[in-house]
Coordinates of C-alpha atoms in Angstrom, one line a residue:
X1 CA -22.2 -11.1 -14.4
X2 CA -22.4 -9.7 -10.9
X3 CA -22.0 -11.7 -7.5
X4 CA -24.5 -14.5 -6.5
X5 CA -26.8 -14.4 -3.8
X6 CA -25.1 -17.3 -2.4
X7 CA -21.6 -15.8 -2.4
X8 CA -22.3 -12.6 -0.5
X9 CA -21.5 -12.5 3.2
X10 CA -24.0 -14.0 5.6
X11 CA -24.6 -11.8 8.9
X12 CA -22.1 -14.5 10.8
X13 CA -19.7 -14.2 8.0
X14 CA -19.5 -10.6 8.2
X15 CA -19.3 -10.5 11.7
X16 CA -16.4 -12.9 11.7
X17 CA -14.4 -10.6 9.3
X18 CA -14.9 -7.6 11.1
X19 CA -13.6 -9.2 13.9
X20 CA -10.5 -10.0 12.2
X21 CA -10.2 -6.6 10.8
X22 CA -10.6 -5.2 14.5
X23 CA -7.9 -7.7 15.8
X24 CA -5.4 -6.7 13.0
X25 CA -6.1 -3.0 13.4
X26 CA -5.0 -3.5 17.2
X27 CA -1.8 -5.5 16.3
X28 CA 0.0 -3.8 13.4
X29 CA 3.8 -4.4 12.9
X30 CA 6.0 -2.6 11.0
X31 CA 7.3 -3.3 7.4
X32 CA 9.6 -6.4 7.2
X33 CA 8.9 -7.3 11.0
X34 CA 5.2 -8.7 10.2
X35 CA 6.0 -11.9 11.7
X36 CA 2.9 -12.2 14.1
X37 CA 0.6 -10.6 11.5
X38 CA 1.7 -13.4 8.9
X39 CA 1.4 -16.2 11.4
X40 CA -2.1 -14.9 12.5
X41 CA -3.2 -14.8 8.6
X42 CA -1.8 -18.1 8.0
X43 CA -3.1 -20.0 11.1
X44 CA -6.7 -18.8 10.0
X45 CA -5.9 -20.0 6.2
X46 CA -4.6 -23.4 7.3
X47 CA -7.4 -23.9 9.8
X48 CA -10.2 -23.9 7.0
X49 CA -11.6 -27.2 6.9
X50 CA -11.2 -27.7 2.8
X51 CA -14.0 -29.3 1.0
X52 CA -13.5 -32.5 -1.0
X53 CA -11.5 -32.1 -3.8
X54 CA -10.1 -28.9 -2.9
X55 CA -6.3 -28.8 -2.1
X56 CA -4.0 -25.9 -0.3
X57 CA -0.6 -24.9 -1.2
X58 CA 1.4 -22.5 0.9
X59 CA 4.4 -20.7 -0.3
X60 CA 6.6 -18.3 1.8
X61 CA 8.8 -15.6 0.6
X62 CA 10.7 -12.8 1.8
X63 CA 10.9 -12.2 5.7
X64 CA 7.3 -12.6 6.3
X65 CA 5.4 -12.7 3.1
X66 CA 3.6 -15.8 1.8
X67 CA 1.0 -17.1 -0.9
X68 CA -1.8 -19.7 -0.3
X69 CA -3.1 -21.2 -3.6
X70 CA -6.7 -23.2 -3.1
X71 CA -7.0 -25.2 -6.3
X72 CA -10.6 -26.5 -7.1
X73 CA -10.4 -28.8 -9.9
X74 CA -9.3 -27.9 -13.4
X75 CA -9.9 -24.2 -14.6
X76 CA -8.4 -20.5 -14.8
X77 CA -5.7 -19.6 -12.3
X78 CA -6.3 -16.0 -10.5
X79 CA -4.5 -14.1 -8.0
X80 CA -5.4 -11.4 -5.3
X81 CA -3.0 -9.9 -3.3
X82 CA -3.2 -8.1 0.0
X83 CA -0.3 -5.9 2.1
X84 CA 0.2 -6.5 5.8
X85 CA 2.5 -3.9 7.3
X86 CA 1.5 -0.9 9.4
X87 CA 3.3 2.7 10.0
X88 CA 5.3 4.1 12.6
X89 CA 2.5 6.5 13.3
X90 CA 0.9 7.1 16.9
X91 CA -2.9 6.4 16.5
X92 CA -5.3 9.0 17.6
X93 CA -8.6 7.5 16.3
X94 CA -9.9 6.8 19.8
X95 CA -11.5 3.6 18.9
X96 CA -12.2 0.8 21.2
X97 CA -9.8 -1.1 18.9
X98 CA -7.0 1.2 18.4
X99 CA -3.5 0.4 18.2
X100 CA -1.2 1.0 21.3
X101 CA 1.7 -1.4 19.8
X102 CA 5.4 0.0 19.6
X103 CA 8.2 -1.6 17.8
X104 CA 11.7 -0.7 17.0
X105 CA 12.1 0.9 13.6
X106 CA 15.0 0.5 11.1
X107 CA 16.9 3.2 13.0
X108 CA 16.7 1.3 16.4
X109 CA 14.1 3.9 17.7
X110 CA 11.0 2.5 19.5
X111 CA 8.1 4.0 17.7
X112 CA 4.4 3.7 17.8
X113 CA 2.6 1.5 15.2
X114 CA -0.7 1.6 13.6
X115 CA -2.5 0.8 10.5
X116 CA -2.9 4.1 9.1
X117 CA -3.3 3.2 5.7
X118 CA -5.9 0.4 6.0
X119 CA -3.9 -2.8 5.3
X120 CA -5.9 -4.3 8.3
X121 CA -8.9 -3.9 5.9
X122 CA -7.1 -5.3 2.9
X123 CA -5.9 -8.3 4.9
X124 CA -9.6 -9.0 6.6
X125 CA -11.0 -8.7 3.1
X126 CA -8.8 -11.1 1.6
X127 CA -9.0 -13.3 4.4
X128 CA -12.8 -13.3 4.1
X129 CA -13.0 -14.0 0.1
X130 CA -10.9 -17.0 0.8
X131 CA -13.4 -18.5 3.4
X132 CA -16.2 -17.5 1.5
X133 CA -14.8 -19.5 -1.7
X134 CA -13.9 -22.3 0.4
X135 CA -17.4 -22.4 1.9
X136 CA -19.0 -22.7 -1.5
X137 CA -16.9 -24.9 -3.6
X138 CA -19.8 -25.8 -6.1
X139 CA -19.6 -21.9 -7.2
X140 CA -16.2 -22.0 -8.9
X141 CA -13.6 -24.2 -10.5
X142 CA -10.1 -23.3 -11.0
X143 CA -7.2 -21.9 -8.9
X144 CA -7.0 -19.0 -6.5
X145 CA -3.8 -17.7 -5.5
X146 CA -3.9 -15.2 -2.1
X147 CA -0.9 -13.1 -1.8
X148 CA -0.3 -11.6 1.6
X149 CA 2.7 -9.2 0.9
X150 CA 5.3 -7.5 3.4
X151 CA 6.8 -4.1 3.4
X152 CA 4.5 -2.5 1.0
X153 CA 5.2 0.7 2.7
X154 CA 8.7 1.0 1.8
X155 CA 8.2 0.0 -1.7
X156 CA 10.4 -3.1 -1.3
X157 CA 8.2 -5.7 -0.2
X158 CA 7.0 -7.1 -3.7
X159 CA 10.5 -7.1 -4.9
X160 CA 12.0 -9.0 -1.9
X161 CA 9.5 -11.6 -2.3
X162 CA 9.7 -12.0 -6.2
X163 CA 13.6 -12.0 -5.6
X164 CA 13.1 -14.9 -3.2
X165 CA 11.3 -17.0 -5.7
X166 CA 8.0 -16.3 -4.8
X167 CA 6.1 -17.9 -8.0
X168 CA 8.6 -20.7 -8.3
X169 CA 6.3 -23.0 -6.3
X170 CA 2.9 -21.5 -6.9
X171 CA 0.5 -21.9 -9.9
X172 CA 1.1 -18.9 -12.5
X173 CA -2.1 -16.7 -12.7
X174 CA -3.6 -15.4 -16.0
X175 CA -4.6 -12.4 -14.0
X176 CA -3.7 -10.2 -10.7
X177 CA -6.3 -8.1 -8.6
X178 CA -5.9 -6.2 -5.6
X179 CA -7.5 -3.0 -3.9
X180 CA -6.6 -0.4 -1.7
X181 CA -9.0 1.5 0.9
X182 CA -9.0 5.5 0.7
X183 CA -10.9 8.3 2.6
X184 CA -13.9 8.0 0.4
X185 CA -17.5 7.2 1.6
X186 CA -17.7 3.2 2.2
X187 CA -19.2 1.5 -0.5
X188 CA -17.8 3.6 -3.2
X189 CA -15.7 1.8 -5.9
X190 CA -12.8 3.3 -8.2
X191 CA -11.6 1.3 -10.9
X192 CA -9.5 3.7 -13.1
X193 CA -8.1 2.6 -16.3
X194 CA -4.3 3.3 -17.0
X195 CA -2.4 5.0 -14.3
X196 CA -4.4 4.6 -10.9
X197 CA -1.5 5.4 -8.6
X198 CA 1.5 7.1 -9.2
X199 CA 5.4 6.3 -9.6
X200 CA 7.7 7.2 -6.9
X201 CA 11.4 7.6 -6.2
X202 CA 12.7 7.7 -2.4
X203 CA 15.9 9.4 -2.2
X204 CA 18.2 10.1 0.9
X205 CA 20.2 13.2 0.9
X206 CA 23.3 13.7 3.3
X207 CA 24.3 17.3 3.5
X208 CA 28.0 17.6 4.5
X209 CA 28.9 20.7 6.1
X210 CA 31.7 21.8 9.0
X211 CA 30.8 21.5 12.5
X212 CA 31.7 24.5 14.9
X213 CA 30.1 26.4 17.8
X214 CA 26.9 27.8 17.7
X215 CA 28.5 31.5 18.7
X216 CA 30.7 31.5 15.7
X217 CA 29.0 30.3 12.6
X218 CA 31.7 31.9 10.3
X219 CA 34.1 29.4 11.3
X220 CA 31.8 26.6 10.2
X221 CA 29.3 25.5 7.4
X222 CA 25.9 25.0 8.5
X223 CA 24.3 22.1 6.8
X224 CA 20.9 22.8 8.5
X225 CA 20.8 26.2 6.5
X226 CA 21.8 24.4 3.5
X227 CA 19.1 21.5 4.1
X228 CA 16.3 24.4 4.8
X229 CA 17.3 25.8 1.9
X230 CA 17.2 22.7 -0.3
X231 CA 13.5 22.1 1.2
X232 CA 11.9 25.1 -0.1
X233 CA 13.7 25.3 -3.3
X234 CA 12.6 21.4 -4.0
X235 CA 9.1 22.9 -4.2
X236 CA 9.5 25.0 -7.0
X237 CA 10.2 21.5 -9.3
X238 CA 6.5 21.1 -9.5
X239 CA 5.5 24.6 -9.2
X240 CA 8.3 25.9 -12.0
X241 CA 9.6 22.8 -13.7
X242 CA 7.1 20.4 -14.7
X243 CA 3.9 20.7 -17.0
X244 CA 1.2 22.0 -15.0
X245 CA -1.1 19.0 -16.8
X246 CA 1.2 16.5 -15.5
X247 CA 1.3 14.9 -11.9
X248 CA 4.3 16.2 -10.0
X249 CA 4.8 15.9 -6.1
X250 CA 8.0 16.4 -4.2
X251 CA 7.5 15.6 -0.3
X252 CA 10.2 16.1 2.3
X253 CA 9.4 13.5 5.1
X254 CA 12.4 13.8 7.0
X255 CA 14.8 16.6 8.1
X256 CA 17.4 15.2 10.7
X257 CA 20.5 17.2 12.2
X258 CA 22.6 17.8 15.3
X259 CA 22.0 17.0 18.9
X260 CA 22.6 20.3 20.6
X261 CA 21.5 23.8 20.8
X262 CA 25.0 25.5 20.7
X263 CA 26.7 22.9 18.2
X264 CA 26.4 23.4 14.5
X265 CA 26.5 19.9 13.2
X266 CA 28.7 18.3 10.6
X267 CA 25.9 16.8 8.5
X268 CA 22.2 16.9 8.0
X269 CA 19.9 14.1 6.4
X270 CA 17.0 14.4 4.4
X271 CA 14.5 11.7 3.4
X272 CA 12.1 12.4 0.5
X273 CA 9.9 11.3 -1.9
X274 CA 8.9 12.1 -5.5
X275 CA 5.5 11.1 -7.5
X276 CA 4.7 11.3 -11.1
X277 CA 2.5 9.3 -13.8
X278 CA 4.8 9.3 -16.8
X279 CA 8.5 8.5 -17.6
X280 CA 9.5 12.0 -18.9
X281 CA 7.9 14.0 -15.9
X282 CA 9.6 11.3 -13.7
X283 CA 13.2 12.2 -15.2
X284 CA 12.4 15.9 -14.7
X285 CA 12.0 15.8 -11.1
X286 CA 15.1 13.4 -10.8
X287 CA 17.3 15.7 -12.8
X288 CA 15.9 19.0 -11.0
X289 CA 16.3 17.2 -7.5
X290 CA 20.1 16.4 -8.2
X291 CA 21.0 19.9 -9.5
X292 CA 19.1 21.9 -6.8
X293 CA 20.8 19.4 -4.0
X294 CA 24.4 20.2 -5.4
X295 CA 23.9 23.6 -6.0
X296 CA 22.6 24.7 -2.9
X297 CA 25.7 22.9 -1.3
X298 CA 27.9 24.7 -3.6
X299 CA 26.5 28.0 -3.1
X300 CA 27.2 27.5 0.8
X301 CA 30.9 26.3 -0.3
X302 CA 30.1 23.1 1.4
X303 CA 31.3 19.5 0.1
X304 CA 29.2 17.8 -2.6
X305 CA 26.2 16.5 -0.8
X306 CA 25.4 12.2 -1.0
X307 CA 22.5 11.6 -2.8
X308 CA 21.1 7.9 -2.7
X309 CA 18.1 6.7 -4.2
X310 CA 16.3 4.2 -1.8
X311 CA 13.1 3.5 -3.1
X312 CA 12.0 3.1 -7.1
X313 CA 8.3 1.9 -7.5
X314 CA 6.8 2.0 -10.9
X315 CA 3.2 3.6 -11.5
X316 CA 0.4 0.8 -11.4
X317 CA -1.0 0.9 -14.7
X318 CA -4.4 -1.1 -15.2
X319 CA -5.0 -3.1 -18.0
X320 CA -7.5 -1.4 -20.2
X321 CA -9.4 -4.2 -21.3
X322 CA -9.2 -6.0 -17.7
X323 CA -10.4 -2.6 -16.2
X324 CA -13.4 -2.3 -18.4
X325 CA -14.6 -5.6 -17.7
X326 CA -14.2 -5.5 -14.1
X327 CA -15.9 -1.9 -14.3
X328 CA -18.9 -3.5 -15.9
X329 CA -19.2 -6.2 -13.2
X330 CA -18.5 -3.7 -10.2
X331 CA -21.3 -1.4 -11.7
X332 CA -23.7 -4.4 -11.7
X333 CA -22.8 -5.3 -8.0
X334 CA -22.6 -1.9 -6.4
X335 CA -24.5 0.3 -8.7
X336 CA -23.4 3.3 -11.1
X337 CA -23.8 5.8 -8.4
X338 CA -21.1 3.9 -6.5
X339 CA -18.7 4.1 -9.1
X340 CA -16.1 6.9 -8.9
X341 CA -13.3 6.6 -11.1
X342 CA -10.4 8.8 -9.9
X343 CA -6.5 8.3 -9.8
X344 CA -4.5 9.0 -6.6
X345 CA -1.2 10.1 -6.1
X346 CA 0.2 7.6 -3.5
X347 CA 2.3 4.6 -4.8
X348 CA 2.0 1.0 -4.9
X349 CA 4.3 -2.0 -5.7
X350 CA 1.5 -4.4 -6.4
X351 CA 2.0 -4.4 -10.0
X352 CA 5.4 -6.0 -9.5
X353 CA 3.8 -9.3 -9.0
X354 CA 1.9 -9.4 -12.4
X355 CA 5.3 -7.6 -14.3
X356 CA 7.1 -10.5 -13.2
X357 CA 4.9 -12.8 -15.2
X358 CA 3.8 -10.4 -17.8
X359 CA 0.0 -10.7 -17.1
X360 CA -2.8 -8.1 -16.8
X361 CA -3.9 -6.8 -13.6
X362 CA -6.5 -4.5 -12.1
X363 CA -6.0 -2.9 -8.7
X364 CA -9.0 -0.6 -7.5
X365 CA -9.8 1.5 -4.5
X366 CA -12.9 1.5 -2.2
X367 CA -14.1 3.9 0.1
X368 CA -13.5 3.4 3.9
X369 CA -15.2 6.1 5.6
X370 CA -18.5 6.6 7.3
X371 CA -20.5 9.5 7.1
X372 CA -19.1 11.0 10.5
X373 CA -15.7 10.3 9.1
X374 CA -16.4 12.3 5.8
X375 CA -18.1 15.3 7.8
X376 CA -15.3 15.5 10.1
X377 CA -14.4 19.1 11.3
X378 CA -11.6 20.2 9.2
X379 CA -12.8 17.7 6.3
X380 CA -11.9 14.0 6.0
X381 CA -8.3 12.6 6.9
X382 CA -5.9 11.2 4.3
X383 CA -4.1 7.7 4.4
X384 CA -1.1 8.0 6.7
X385 CA -3.1 10.3 9.1
X386 CA -3.2 9.1 12.8
X387 CA -6.8 9.7 12.6
X388 CA -7.3 7.3 9.5
X389 CA -9.1 4.0 9.8
X390 CA -11.3 2.0 7.6
X391 CA -14.5 1.7 9.2
X392 CA -15.3 -2.4 9.4
X393 CA -18.9 -2.2 10.0
X394 CA -19.5 -0.2 6.7
X395 CA -16.5 -0.6 4.3
X396 CA -15.4 -4.5 4.9
X397 CA -18.4 -6.1 3.5
X398 CA -18.1 -4.2 0.0
X399 CA -14.4 -4.8 0.0
X400 CA -14.8 -8.6 0.3
X401 CA -17.7 -8.6 -2.1
X402 CA -15.3 -6.5 -4.8
X403 CA -12.7 -9.2 -4.1
X404 CA -15.1 -12.1 -4.7
X405 CA -16.9 -10.5 -7.6
X406 CA -13.5 -9.9 -9.7
X407 CA -12.3 -13.5 -8.8
X408 CA -15.4 -15.3 -9.5
X409 CA -15.6 -13.5 -12.8
X410 CA -12.6 -15.8 -13.9
X411 CA -13.2 -18.8 -12.1
X412 CA -16.9 -18.8 -11.2
X413 CA -19.3 -21.3 -12.8
X414 CA -22.1 -19.9 -14.9

């Protein structure tokens, strides 16, 4: 149990891992556009000099995703996943390694990009764990598959990679691990049994009105007014239509319409996401959403809106037995006072890799913040904030050690 002293990062290894995270943080790329990120990671993994008897197998899938399997003799097969994409957010952290990157988004607009969700930490931790394993082949036997996933932020990366035959050429693992950094004190570990993250459904709603002059609204049907009514009414789903004991979140992330101050536009577009932990609540939210959107349009005398579901990601449900085992290991490695099991309402598609093979998985959360970040005026920020970052000096080493402890619990030599 635990993590052997020889498998903990040396000062040099720690410094190298931190430099990797800083580089990745400064050079983010949007979902499905992670070509340079993918090449950077793969370059590092292929440059590692393999110990005698260890083999390396690379498999690409999707647009930029890939997996690398390291085989060290006979033994169990374990997978560990990290995600690669950044977000269309302008970084305001003030870090010396802050991102100034821009990229063309899916709409064609050039937008600022940053790692506002900590994927730089996830990648650096996975690479650090791989390097440590290969530097100490005497400590383990079996196969470890490192997955570097594209497009997690849009909920389609795992699906795309699997549809492209990700597992076709790689050893099939008996268990899958993964982790996500959150706005908690560095060193904290959250291994939660059951639904650690929520299911999410993403919708694009096109409200159809009748265009007209801003001075004569009686000749038009204003989709902006209809959209505003829909946005407000959608908030009553969680407040009035779902069980107060159940998780239910409805968030409108984009409202676009019009181009001039004196023109009532023809259409308005809403992009929104819903979150839930159980299928019943998920259905209640979806049905209420459709009813509200159609009813508000009908009340205004507008044509029926177009409702498109653009994302569907299931809840991340940790395997109970495997979660209990990993909790025991992490408690020994990090101490009981660093274990804070608490679910989050964000969503993840990591489970798709395990569901494809019908294997158990455990996805844990780890703290990324310094004391100064936790005591920030106004309170700690959340993932997707322009001020969010995982402090590499404090949070990366625990992230690497957690990955190694979980992996070695299967392939480690007693």
